[in-house]
XYZ file of C-alpha atoms in Angstrom:
708
model
C -0.239 3.382 -35.579
C 0.739 -0.697 -34.671
C -0.160 -3.295 -37.293
C -3.022 -5.261 -36.454
C -3.172 -8.765 -36.011
C -5.632 -10.784 -37.995
C -7.970 -13.397 -37.488
C -5.174 -15.904 -37.709
C -3.369 -14.438 -34.826
C -6.823 -14.418 -32.796
C -8.228 -11.218 -33.611
C -10.710 -10.581 -36.704
C -9.712 -7.965 -39.461
C -11.694 -5.672 -38.170
C -9.690 -2.592 -36.247
C -10.765 -2.922 -32.970
C -12.587 0.499 -30.981
C -10.162 0.932 -28.567
C -11.582 4.248 -26.895
C -14.907 2.709 -26.640
C -13.293 -0.308 -24.789
C -11.453 1.480 -22.511
C -14.379 4.098 -21.573
C -16.249 1.285 -20.724
C -14.360 -0.075 -18.140
C -13.838 3.906 -16.890
C -13.946 3.644 -12.605
C -17.656 4.689 -11.446
C -17.051 5.596 -7.027
C -21.010 7.135 -5.665
C -20.171 7.240 -2.033
C -16.976 8.099 0.337
C -15.657 4.039 0.100
C -12.303 4.457 1.403
C -11.428 0.865 -0.799
C -12.491 2.745 -3.608
C -9.708 5.773 -4.025
C -8.624 6.735 -7.881
C -4.699 7.504 -8.713
C -3.301 9.716 -11.779
C 0.398 9.359 -12.461
C 2.846 8.610 -14.547
C 4.784 5.841 -13.496
C 7.424 7.720 -11.856
C 4.935 10.125 -9.765
C 0.898 9.585 -8.611
C -2.001 11.237 -6.295
C -4.557 8.521 -4.891
C -7.546 10.691 -4.297
C -10.989 10.004 -2.570
C -14.445 11.011 -3.102
C -13.903 14.213 -3.504
C -11.442 14.201 -7.040
C -8.922 15.451 -4.138
C -7.166 14.325 -0.395
C -9.515 15.614 2.175
C -9.962 13.239 3.918
C -6.120 11.141 4.016
C -7.069 10.083 7.462
C -10.671 8.282 6.921
C -8.900 6.596 3.664
C -5.528 5.650 6.106
C -6.597 1.203 6.346
C -8.309 1.718 3.412
C -7.077 3.132 -0.167
C -4.597 5.269 0.994
C -4.196 8.612 0.278
C -0.852 8.789 -1.593
C 1.257 11.305 -3.461
C 4.643 9.513 -3.294
C 7.457 9.671 -6.026
C 10.559 7.813 -7.154
C 12.720 10.113 -5.494
C 10.964 11.322 -2.188
C 12.751 9.374 0.331
C 13.984 9.919 3.832
C 15.873 7.914 7.001
C 15.806 8.502 10.186
C 19.038 9.476 12.052
C 21.193 6.879 12.727
C 23.449 8.265 16.166
C 24.797 4.823 16.318
C 26.699 4.993 13.081
C 25.702 1.481 12.144
C 26.866 -0.090 9.369
C 25.168 -1.997 6.609
C 28.244 -4.065 7.102
C 27.092 -4.816 11.023
C 24.074 -6.581 9.811
C 26.202 -9.722 7.676
C 26.323 -13.240 9.051
C 28.457 -16.218 7.996
C 26.727 -19.533 6.444
C 28.260 -22.302 4.908
C 25.670 -23.899 2.276
C 28.199 -25.929 0.994
C 29.228 -23.953 -1.634
C 33.098 -24.865 -0.806
C 33.266 -21.369 1.128
C 32.006 -19.412 3.381
C 28.724 -16.851 2.852
C 28.039 -13.517 4.079
C 24.239 -12.674 3.932
C 22.456 -9.375 5.352
C 20.105 -10.731 8.085
C 18.265 -10.465 10.896
C 18.904 -10.992 14.615
C 17.558 -11.898 17.305
C 19.825 -11.310 20.345
C 20.247 -7.540 21.714
C 23.338 -5.818 19.811
C 24.640 -2.725 17.184
C 24.161 -6.636 14.607
C 20.472 -6.635 15.731
C 20.083 -3.444 15.575
C 21.898 -2.392 12.157
C 19.135 -5.044 10.364
C 16.407 -3.107 11.993
C 17.343 0.154 10.912
C 18.781 -0.663 7.517
C 15.635 -2.542 7.059
C 13.637 0.439 8.111
C 15.568 3.414 6.596
C 15.340 4.526 4.305
C 11.579 4.082 3.743
C 9.310 5.882 0.943
C 7.708 9.597 1.901
C 4.346 11.136 1.358
C 5.366 14.335 -0.320
C 2.093 15.907 0.950
C -1.683 15.918 0.957
C -3.789 19.010 -1.830
C -7.388 19.031 -0.645
C -10.755 21.216 0.650
C -11.601 21.807 4.606
C -14.664 19.800 4.092
C -17.114 17.862 7.014
C -17.237 14.291 5.920
C -20.895 14.731 7.300
C -22.187 16.742 5.267
C -20.684 15.374 1.893
C -23.544 14.035 -0.205
C -24.764 12.751 -3.842
C -21.529 11.843 -4.499
C -20.586 11.306 -8.986
C -17.402 10.037 -9.487
C -15.619 9.116 -12.621
C -11.633 8.206 -14.147
C -11.950 8.564 -17.428
C -9.064 6.484 -18.495
C -8.065 7.631 -22.639
C -8.102 11.601 -20.879
C -6.619 9.808 -17.325
C -9.033 12.648 -15.612
C -10.974 12.182 -12.136
C -14.187 13.929 -12.708
C -16.259 14.453 -8.948
C -19.402 15.628 -8.709
C -20.837 15.667 -5.025
C -23.183 18.421 -2.703
C -22.068 19.765 0.484
C -24.151 21.984 2.711
C -26.609 22.697 -0.546
C -23.821 23.361 -2.927
C -22.620 21.841 -5.704
C -19.535 21.301 -6.247
C -17.405 19.599 -9.339
C -13.468 18.702 -9.267
C -11.448 17.633 -12.420
C -7.752 16.214 -11.606
C -5.313 15.483 -13.469
C -1.491 14.521 -13.488
C 0.948 16.040 -16.055
C 2.716 12.858 -17.555
C 6.125 13.735 -18.072
C 6.096 16.399 -14.603
C 5.608 15.667 -10.756
C 2.049 17.832 -11.256
C -0.962 17.839 -10.323
C -3.697 20.053 -11.657
C -7.464 20.698 -10.546
C -9.645 22.696 -11.680
C -12.681 23.083 -7.962
C -15.869 24.936 -9.587
C -18.531 25.580 -6.807
C -20.830 28.738 -5.545
C -19.637 27.802 -2.187
C -18.023 30.781 -1.060
C -16.540 29.664 2.018
C -14.175 26.774 0.610
C -10.399 26.223 1.340
C -7.858 24.365 -0.559
C -5.881 22.648 2.151
C -2.126 21.475 1.712
C -1.248 19.141 4.661
C 1.848 17.620 5.343
C 2.919 14.526 7.203
C 5.555 13.543 9.068
C 7.307 10.137 7.142
C 6.202 7.394 9.846
C 9.297 4.379 8.640
C 6.472 1.986 9.424
C 6.514 -1.199 7.336
C 3.030 -1.146 5.522
C 1.144 1.729 6.030
C 0.043 5.577 5.178
C 3.520 6.874 5.664
C 1.649 9.519 7.426
C 2.290 11.101 10.784
C 0.407 13.834 11.959
C 1.691 14.490 14.984
C 5.661 15.304 15.267
C 5.195 18.770 14.066
C 8.258 19.955 15.602
C 10.559 17.265 13.438
C 9.627 18.916 9.989
C 9.397 22.179 8.020
C 7.293 23.536 6.105
C 7.540 27.833 4.795
C 7.381 29.931 2.136
C 9.844 30.276 -0.001
C 10.207 33.896 -0.970
C 6.467 36.031 -0.406
C 3.734 34.564 -0.796
C 1.368 35.936 -4.474
C -1.938 35.521 -6.000
C -0.117 33.287 -8.399
C 1.923 31.323 -7.347
C 3.562 30.478 -4.173
C 6.771 28.275 -3.473
C 7.036 26.261 -0.221
C 9.635 25.169 0.999
C 9.975 21.016 2.793
C 12.324 20.384 5.300
C 12.996 17.112 7.168
C 15.495 15.927 10.189
C 16.911 12.981 9.749
C 19.346 12.823 6.593
C 17.784 15.622 5.428
C 20.279 18.212 3.646
C 19.069 21.115 5.177
C 20.515 23.453 2.471
C 18.293 24.662 1.235
C 15.436 21.997 2.086
C 14.502 18.296 0.824
C 11.663 19.022 -1.408
C 9.746 22.165 -2.823
C 6.619 22.358 -3.893
C 5.743 24.820 -6.370
C 1.824 25.978 -6.235
C 0.746 27.878 -9.565
C -3.094 29.574 -8.957
C -4.845 29.707 -12.569
C -7.233 31.725 -10.837
C -9.130 31.718 -7.543
C -6.333 32.107 -5.150
C -6.951 35.548 -2.633
C -5.541 34.882 0.639
C -4.125 32.238 3.422
C -4.831 30.848 6.421
C -1.935 29.944 8.219
C -3.272 26.892 10.735
C -0.927 27.278 13.129
C -0.486 30.860 14.152
C 1.364 33.653 13.431
C 4.512 31.810 12.275
C 6.266 31.792 8.961
C 6.979 27.953 10.103
C 3.726 25.410 9.448
C 2.753 21.714 8.080
C -0.750 22.718 7.188
C -1.879 25.782 4.805
C -5.401 26.969 3.945
C -6.027 28.678 0.964
C -9.114 30.699 1.047
C -11.173 30.302 -2.048
C -14.244 32.102 -2.960
C -14.161 32.631 -6.154
C -16.805 30.015 -8.001
C -13.462 28.827 -9.939
C -10.630 28.117 -8.779
C -8.128 26.653 -10.582
C -4.746 25.463 -9.672
C -1.115 23.314 -10.120
C 0.773 22.056 -7.406
C 4.118 20.308 -8.596
C 6.905 18.529 -6.792
C 10.913 19.218 -7.079
C 13.959 18.369 -5.184
C 15.711 21.409 -7.619
C 15.132 24.539 -7.426
C 15.338 24.713 -12.114
C 15.010 28.673 -13.311
C 13.814 26.839 -16.403
C 10.805 24.906 -15.152
C 7.795 26.827 -16.204
C 4.324 27.018 -14.252
C 2.145 25.650 -16.021
C -2.005 26.118 -16.323
C -4.680 23.420 -16.070
C -5.192 22.971 -19.255
C -1.887 22.439 -20.468
C -1.793 19.719 -17.820
C -4.654 18.537 -19.485
C -4.422 18.600 -22.853
C -0.993 16.494 -21.966
C -2.604 14.326 -20.186
C -5.651 13.471 -22.654
C -2.447 13.482 -25.540
C -0.230 10.974 -23.361
C -2.977 8.592 -22.491
C -4.669 8.456 -26.334
C -1.295 7.450 -27.067
C -0.876 4.716 -24.493
C -3.786 2.970 -25.665
C -3.336 3.493 -29.005
C -0.196 2.257 -29.825
C -0.015 -0.250 -27.226
C -1.711 -3.939 -27.027
C -5.303 -4.248 -26.652
C -8.060 -6.873 -25.887
C -11.915 -7.249 -26.461
C -14.203 -8.972 -25.147
C -17.207 -7.650 -26.309
C -17.404 -11.485 -28.085
C -17.926 -13.482 -25.747
C -20.612 -14.763 -23.901
C -19.060 -16.102 -20.923
C -20.694 -14.321 -18.277
C -16.962 -13.905 -16.504
C -15.959 -11.460 -19.979
C -17.019 -8.372 -19.238
C -15.325 -8.702 -15.541
C -11.963 -9.917 -16.758
C -11.916 -6.802 -19.254
C -12.190 -4.967 -16.392
C -9.866 -6.284 -14.567
C -6.952 -6.450 -18.296
C -8.313 -2.541 -18.928
C -7.583 -1.213 -15.642
C -4.308 -2.843 -14.849
C -2.933 -1.375 -18.038
C -3.893 1.714 -16.298
C -2.429 1.169 -12.805
C -0.036 -0.312 -13.630
C 1.486 3.044 -16.161
C 0.559 4.810 -13.154
C 2.339 2.420 -10.355
C 5.403 0.933 -12.232
C 6.618 3.335 -15.461
C 9.634 5.292 -13.255
C 12.817 5.127 -13.132
C 12.648 2.466 -10.205
C 11.730 -0.774 -10.166
C 8.288 -0.069 -8.109
C 7.489 -1.378 -5.036
C 4.442 -3.762 -4.694
C 1.629 -0.686 -3.279
C 3.075 1.559 -6.271
C 2.920 5.095 -5.739
C -0.336 4.721 -3.759
C 1.224 3.898 -0.229
C 3.879 1.964 1.593
C 4.813 -1.724 2.228
C 8.074 -3.320 3.173
C 8.316 0.290 4.005
C 7.970 1.774 1.237
C 11.348 -0.597 -1.003
C 11.061 -2.772 -3.993
C 12.215 -6.543 -4.253
C 13.508 -6.753 -7.095
C 11.815 -10.846 -7.581
C 8.825 -9.125 -8.481
C 9.771 -7.394 -10.734
C 9.378 -9.530 -13.885
C 5.214 -9.239 -12.268
C 5.493 -5.282 -12.561
C 6.344 -4.972 -15.600
C 6.940 -7.706 -18.307
C 3.781 -7.669 -19.395
C 4.818 -3.488 -20.761
C 7.022 -5.810 -23.570
C 3.831 -8.086 -24.049
C 1.518 -5.149 -24.369
C 3.185 -2.655 -27.364
C 5.106 -0.658 -24.453
C 8.573 -1.728 -23.890
C 9.989 1.978 -23.550
C 8.451 1.332 -20.029
C 10.075 -1.532 -18.929
C 13.197 -0.166 -20.671
C 12.943 2.729 -18.524
C 13.569 1.645 -15.807
C 15.771 -1.250 -15.972
C 18.482 1.396 -16.982
C 18.216 1.315 -12.272
C 20.443 -2.292 -12.836
C 23.338 -0.636 -14.031
C 23.216 1.563 -11.222
C 22.767 -0.888 -8.391
C 25.562 -3.105 -10.397
C 28.285 -2.123 -7.882
C 26.658 -3.329 -5.156
C 25.310 -6.458 -6.594
C 28.938 -7.831 -7.548
C 29.510 -6.262 -3.880
C 26.998 -8.771 -2.526
C 28.375 -11.746 -5.222
C 32.226 -11.383 -3.870
C 31.191 -11.570 -0.090
C 29.461 -14.853 -0.524
C 32.056 -16.089 -3.071
C 30.459 -15.971 -6.134
C 31.752 -14.975 -9.589
C 29.714 -11.580 -11.520
C 26.460 -10.392 -9.387
C 24.173 -11.921 -7.643
C 21.074 -9.092 -7.537
C 19.122 -8.061 -3.935
C 15.909 -9.165 -3.131
C 14.564 -5.984 -0.998
C 16.155 -2.733 -1.880
C 15.698 1.068 -3.280
C 17.353 3.274 -5.228
C 20.449 3.314 -3.952
C 20.550 -0.951 -4.272
C 22.042 -1.166 -0.690
C 20.529 -5.161 -0.049
C 17.749 -4.720 3.131
C 18.493 -7.191 5.776
C 16.155 -10.118 5.414
C 16.128 -13.811 7.652
C 14.121 -14.849 3.661
C 15.434 -12.388 1.640
C 18.823 -12.686 1.306
C 18.450 -16.062 1.076
C 15.964 -15.955 -2.742
C 18.137 -16.335 -5.851
C 15.067 -16.633 -8.170
C 15.806 -12.971 -8.990
C 18.709 -13.179 -10.393
C 17.672 -14.525 -13.886
C 15.268 -11.855 -13.715
C 16.941 -9.097 -15.830
C 17.937 -12.120 -18.978
C 14.475 -12.547 -19.091
C 13.212 -9.235 -19.271
C 16.017 -8.377 -21.435
C 14.947 -10.753 -23.816
C 11.752 -9.418 -23.893
C 12.714 -6.266 -24.947
C 15.105 -8.230 -27.258
C 11.944 -9.745 -29.375
C 9.727 -6.729 -29.014
C 12.036 -4.259 -30.766
C 10.694 -3.232 -34.188
C 14.231 -3.222 -36.190
C 16.892 -4.699 -36.475
C 19.117 -1.393 -35.260
C 16.355 -1.817 -32.252
C 18.030 -5.115 -31.328
C 21.042 -3.611 -31.813
C 20.483 -1.222 -29.242
C 19.305 -3.874 -26.878
C 22.293 -6.105 -27.397
C 24.734 -3.188 -26.614
C 23.314 -1.727 -23.612
C 22.359 -5.072 -21.605
C 24.809 -7.734 -23.224
C 27.837 -7.054 -20.353
C 24.934 -7.515 -17.751
C 23.171 -10.596 -18.674
C 27.286 -11.969 -19.087
C 27.709 -11.062 -15.435
C 24.456 -12.438 -14.477
C 24.791 -15.478 -16.001
C 28.219 -15.528 -14.716
C 26.843 -15.678 -10.792
C 24.108 -18.343 -11.666
C 26.962 -20.361 -12.925
C 29.186 -20.105 -10.641
C 26.489 -21.087 -7.395
C 25.288 -23.769 -9.146
C 27.411 -26.256 -7.697
C 28.851 -30.147 -9.577
C 27.510 -33.131 -7.754
C 30.879 -35.381 -8.204
C 28.840 -38.777 -7.520
C 26.291 -37.886 -9.786
C 27.913 -36.333 -12.165
C 25.196 -33.323 -12.425
C 24.272 -29.836 -11.258
C 22.576 -28.988 -7.759
C 21.059 -25.725 -6.413
C 21.300 -25.765 -3.059
C 21.593 -23.357 -0.075
C 18.798 -20.827 -1.031
C 14.637 -20.425 -0.395
C 12.820 -20.584 -3.410
C 10.037 -18.975 -4.600
C 7.570 -20.639 -2.698
C 9.298 -19.042 0.824
C 7.800 -21.743 3.409
C 11.029 -23.872 2.599
C 13.955 -22.815 4.476
C 17.307 -22.214 2.797
C 19.899 -24.465 4.596
C 17.665 -27.811 4.476
C 16.452 -26.647 0.555
C 17.839 -28.663 -2.368
C 16.499 -28.323 -6.635
C 13.788 -26.813 -5.989
C 12.631 -26.832 -9.338
C 11.061 -23.585 -10.579
C 14.353 -22.310 -9.732
C 16.011 -24.990 -11.262
C 13.784 -24.365 -14.814
C 14.915 -20.418 -14.067
C 18.850 -21.297 -14.450
C 18.109 -23.165 -17.386
C 16.655 -21.475 -19.101
C 18.484 -17.847 -17.652
C 21.907 -19.403 -18.933
C 20.525 -20.386 -22.741
C 19.004 -17.145 -23.077
C 22.324 -15.813 -21.931
C 24.333 -17.928 -23.959
C 21.999 -16.653 -27.194
C 23.416 -13.351 -26.700
C 26.450 -14.260 -26.522
C 25.793 -15.951 -29.950
C 24.086 -12.315 -31.420
C 26.633 -9.793 -30.678
C 29.353 -11.876 -32.047
C 30.651 -13.698 -29.293
C 31.509 -17.428 -28.474
C 29.231 -19.213 -26.293
C 30.874 -19.543 -23.144
C 31.933 -23.606 -22.071
C 31.392 -23.670 -18.566
C 28.036 -22.184 -18.808
C 26.936 -25.179 -21.608
C 28.355 -27.396 -18.623
C 25.956 -26.184 -16.247
C 23.029 -26.176 -18.572
C 23.900 -29.743 -19.783
C 24.014 -30.867 -16.906
C 21.479 -29.378 -14.151
C 19.339 -31.378 -12.097
C 15.980 -32.903 -13.062
C 12.802 -32.103 -11.800
C 12.606 -34.171 -8.514
C 9.126 -35.990 -8.785
C 6.890 -38.576 -6.584
C 4.010 -40.571 -7.360
C 3.654 -38.827 -10.918
C 3.392 -35.215 -9.382
C 6.430 -32.260 -8.522
C 8.058 -31.806 -5.686
C 8.485 -28.553 -3.763
C 12.501 -29.367 -4.128
C 14.205 -32.907 -3.737
C 15.048 -32.687 -0.563
C 11.116 -32.901 0.428
C 9.817 -35.840 0.393
C 7.071 -35.325 1.996
C 5.590 -32.114 -0.275
C 2.094 -33.675 -0.660
C 1.712 -34.609 3.413
C 3.132 -31.643 4.893
C 1.067 -28.173 5.017
C 4.188 -26.152 5.128
C 4.919 -27.705 1.005
C 1.746 -26.791 -0.288
C 1.261 -22.844 1.065
C 2.137 -20.034 -0.157
C 3.362 -19.544 -3.604
C 2.743 -22.935 -5.676
C 6.093 -22.149 -7.793
C 6.789 -25.330 -9.524
C 3.625 -24.132 -11.965
C 6.121 -21.862 -12.437
C 9.059 -24.087 -14.450
C 6.512 -24.533 -16.837
C 3.942 -21.481 -17.536
C 6.344 -17.992 -16.349
C 9.286 -19.920 -18.443
C 9.130 -22.778 -21.707
C 8.627 -26.518 -21.007
C 12.583 -27.093 -20.367
C 14.638 -30.498 -21.108
C 14.046 -31.160 -17.273
C 10.550 -31.417 -17.129
C 8.261 -33.297 -17.888
C 4.580 -32.948 -19.884
C 2.750 -35.636 -18.599
C 4.516 -35.277 -14.902
C 3.549 -31.909 -14.577
C 0.056 -31.879 -15.687
C -0.426 -34.126 -12.692
C 1.042 -31.485 -10.303
C -1.431 -28.699 -12.123
C -4.221 -31.369 -11.788
C -3.353 -31.686 -8.068
C -2.241 -28.166 -7.218
C -5.603 -27.433 -8.376
C -7.972 -29.546 -7.153
C -5.458 -29.378 -3.289
C -3.665 -26.328 -2.935
C -4.279 -23.919 0.374
C -5.619 -21.599 -1.953
C -6.268 -19.363 0.922
C -2.519 -19.194 1.935
C -1.434 -17.742 -1.588
C -1.341 -14.372 -3.581
C -2.508 -11.550 -6.145
C 0.102 -13.424 -8.662
C 0.155 -17.373 -8.158
C -3.916 -17.528 -10.222
C -1.758 -15.924 -13.264
C 0.772 -18.703 -13.362
C -1.239 -21.325 -12.332
C -3.012 -19.604 -15.173
C 0.189 -20.168 -17.673
C 1.128 -23.031 -16.874
C -2.538 -24.460 -17.734
C -2.045 -23.098 -21.327
C 0.912 -24.768 -21.648
C -0.772 -27.425 -20.402
C -3.085 -27.387 -23.575
C -5.902 -27.043 -20.417
C -8.213 -24.067 -21.122
C -10.475 -23.941 -19.658
C -8.477 -24.585 -16.380
C -6.411 -21.986 -17.560
C -9.571 -19.361 -17.325
C -11.078 -21.205 -13.733
C -7.081 -20.342 -12.196
C -7.345 -16.322 -13.428
C -11.081 -16.462 -12.262
C -9.946 -17.832 -9.104
C -12.825 -16.707 -6.490
C -10.728 -16.230 -3.572
C -10.116 -13.522 -1.221
C -7.125 -12.279 -2.552
C -7.726 -12.891 -6.481
C -9.958 -10.025 -6.032
C -10.133 -6.873 -8.068
C -11.685 -3.153 -6.361
C -13.361 -0.312 -8.446
C -9.721 1.274 -9.324
C -8.885 -2.133 -10.504
C -6.401 -3.086 -7.807
C -5.810 -6.427 -6.756
C -6.833 -6.395 -3.467
C -4.447 -8.933 -0.836
C -5.854 -9.168 2.721
C -5.942 -5.661 5.287
C -2.799 -5.160 4.885
C -2.279 -5.715 0.872
C -5.291 -3.516 -0.145
C -3.150 -2.639 -3.159
C -1.067 -5.561 -5.354
C 0.588 -4.989 -7.954
C 2.477 -8.304 -9.170
C -1.520 -9.149 -8.807
C -2.104 -7.317 -11.231
C 1.190 -7.262 -13.848
C 0.482 -10.831 -13.950
C -2.976 -10.864 -14.772
C -1.885 -9.280 -17.986
C 1.532 -11.340 -18.625
C -1.388 -14.543 -18.407
C -3.924 -12.683 -21.058
C -1.217 -11.931 -23.402
C -0.098 -15.579 -23.662
C -3.691 -17.028 -23.749
C -3.963 -14.885 -26.373
C -0.634 -14.625 -28.251
C -0.121 -17.791 -27.669
C 4.056 -18.871 -26.773
C 7.011 -19.835 -29.380
C 6.392 -22.423 -31.370
C 1.915 -22.582 -30.470
C 0.046 -22.849 -33.656
C -3.458 -22.649 -31.731
C -5.637 -19.525 -31.740
C -6.448 -18.339 -28.586
C -4.645 -21.267 -26.759
C -6.038 -19.893 -23.466
C -9.083 -19.846 -23.504
C -11.847 -22.475 -24.766
C -12.393 -23.480 -27.710
C -16.025 -23.637 -27.430
C -18.282 -20.853 -28.696
C -17.840 -18.979 -25.561
C -14.797 -16.949 -25.131
C -14.877 -15.042 -28.995
C -11.618 -13.111 -28.026
C -10.094 -10.233 -30.146
C -6.730 -8.029 -29.480
C -3.895 -6.138 -31.509
C -0.728 -6.034 -30.341
C 0.065 -9.210 -27.835
C 3.282 -10.202 -28.230
C 3.494 -14.086 -27.297
C 5.781 -15.635 -24.329
C 8.989 -16.943 -25.007
């Protein structure tokens, strides 16, 4: 059990009834709302279901909340007949660091560099592993009553079809990539379907091409049986063919009678229907890449019990926030967003690799993940009592280290330079923007520091120091070598980069404020880690820390960059992310910033920013800045600002636009901001410092960790 936080830290001594808080926010769906799909999963594998409790209408939902079945391991690449190589997408730049730098970028003119850049952006791409559904006419489904029980991780779906009642329960195993479902109906003509799409390789879509039937194969691995069917999936491109790209094992507890081949009498097919005339049909469906003879089939009841135990432990052992004693009418909606975000991030963002923006629901940026976003996805795990989930994902950095070292070397820097957009291999996806970002670089230092702070024992702290210490040194070494000494002004500057506010250009940007502050904070934390490990501070790192340029200001407002004096006159500098607020908010106040100027900047951004041109994590970033600036009412207003990109759907997903109907960095940012607004930050002595102290926000919480 966690140690309860007492009133002096923001809650009463009365224990919060966590089950009540969680279950009063269970999502409830009553129609075939294509933005209302619900997801079950385990962090590295997930399945999203429609209102039938399965994936019966994947094409109907494709432009809403797609019905994905995705995993950390399920990736595909198209063929590369030209033998294009990653180095062909490199271009030389001179940003004044004293050496030529080679970046993986995109090319406008035709030729091998253009083709290589586009191929490595597109490949590999994440796959949809297969849709499990019911064969139904969408026009005859009615009386929908569907609930996701967050406490057990089970979707319970009831509906009518042609005069028959259907009751479908769906749940995911917490460790295995396995879905279990129970279907109860007197409809003797019901069929369970398994449909396998070909990958699309598109930038943002459901990853389902239902037309390319000849480019992939599905067949029985062995003979069909009445209780267990194993399917073998073979795709083209970089498929292994021996024996398959992956397998799907279907174990029938009850109700499997016969299968119907939808493509004639042929052993190869990509759509299979099973006739299930019994009143009850229960089955499990597991996806895997290796045939492990020790893998035993599980029953629906076994999977449901394992999921219920996992989710009860998740809610019991982590942090919780209770808004029921708040009288502000916005409090129930904020609690709903907080509880659902906790669930969604555990389902989508706790796998073997950093998560993509749309998690395991559908593909964005070809299914690749962005390392500048890992902080927004996963910092909250350490603050909300689940550091083990963050630690698990951070292990991927060791796998990516060799490529990160190559990137630093070809650009003339020391240490490792972490890529922006990548896949499990760690290969950097070419980009006109992403390859020039630098704010992903200190994330590993920040996140490892959160793990260290969350550790409950000396041994646990030592474990993290030994595990990540060397990698933090290598990360900081690149940061030191990237900072350029400006001799005439006796200072270090940052240049030759695109900042988090991506409307600025690399060749003309010097000293963006957030990156400057992050360099200061990251190098200082890296020094502290050396001292904790019994090593001496690096004098060259201290020189950079002490001589880093201050944040540039004009008319008592911080600029988007030292080279952008027109910040407040040019819309290019007041759109996209208001990253200047991250310099104090995401980060603690450093010696580079002035409180008065930062507060002035906060108010200007609040009143004048182009909020219709922002993203989901910009609102919690602004809220964190406002909290540190002693503006709790503004912090709350920013967190709940009524804008399209700050919309939260019935499932809890942060909606952005027609392309990004799911945006998990917004959910993660929300949780991080609420943790700070409740538990505060180092040096804060107030109770619930991010909430107005006017009697309307009596926020109760347990288990949260303060921010640095």
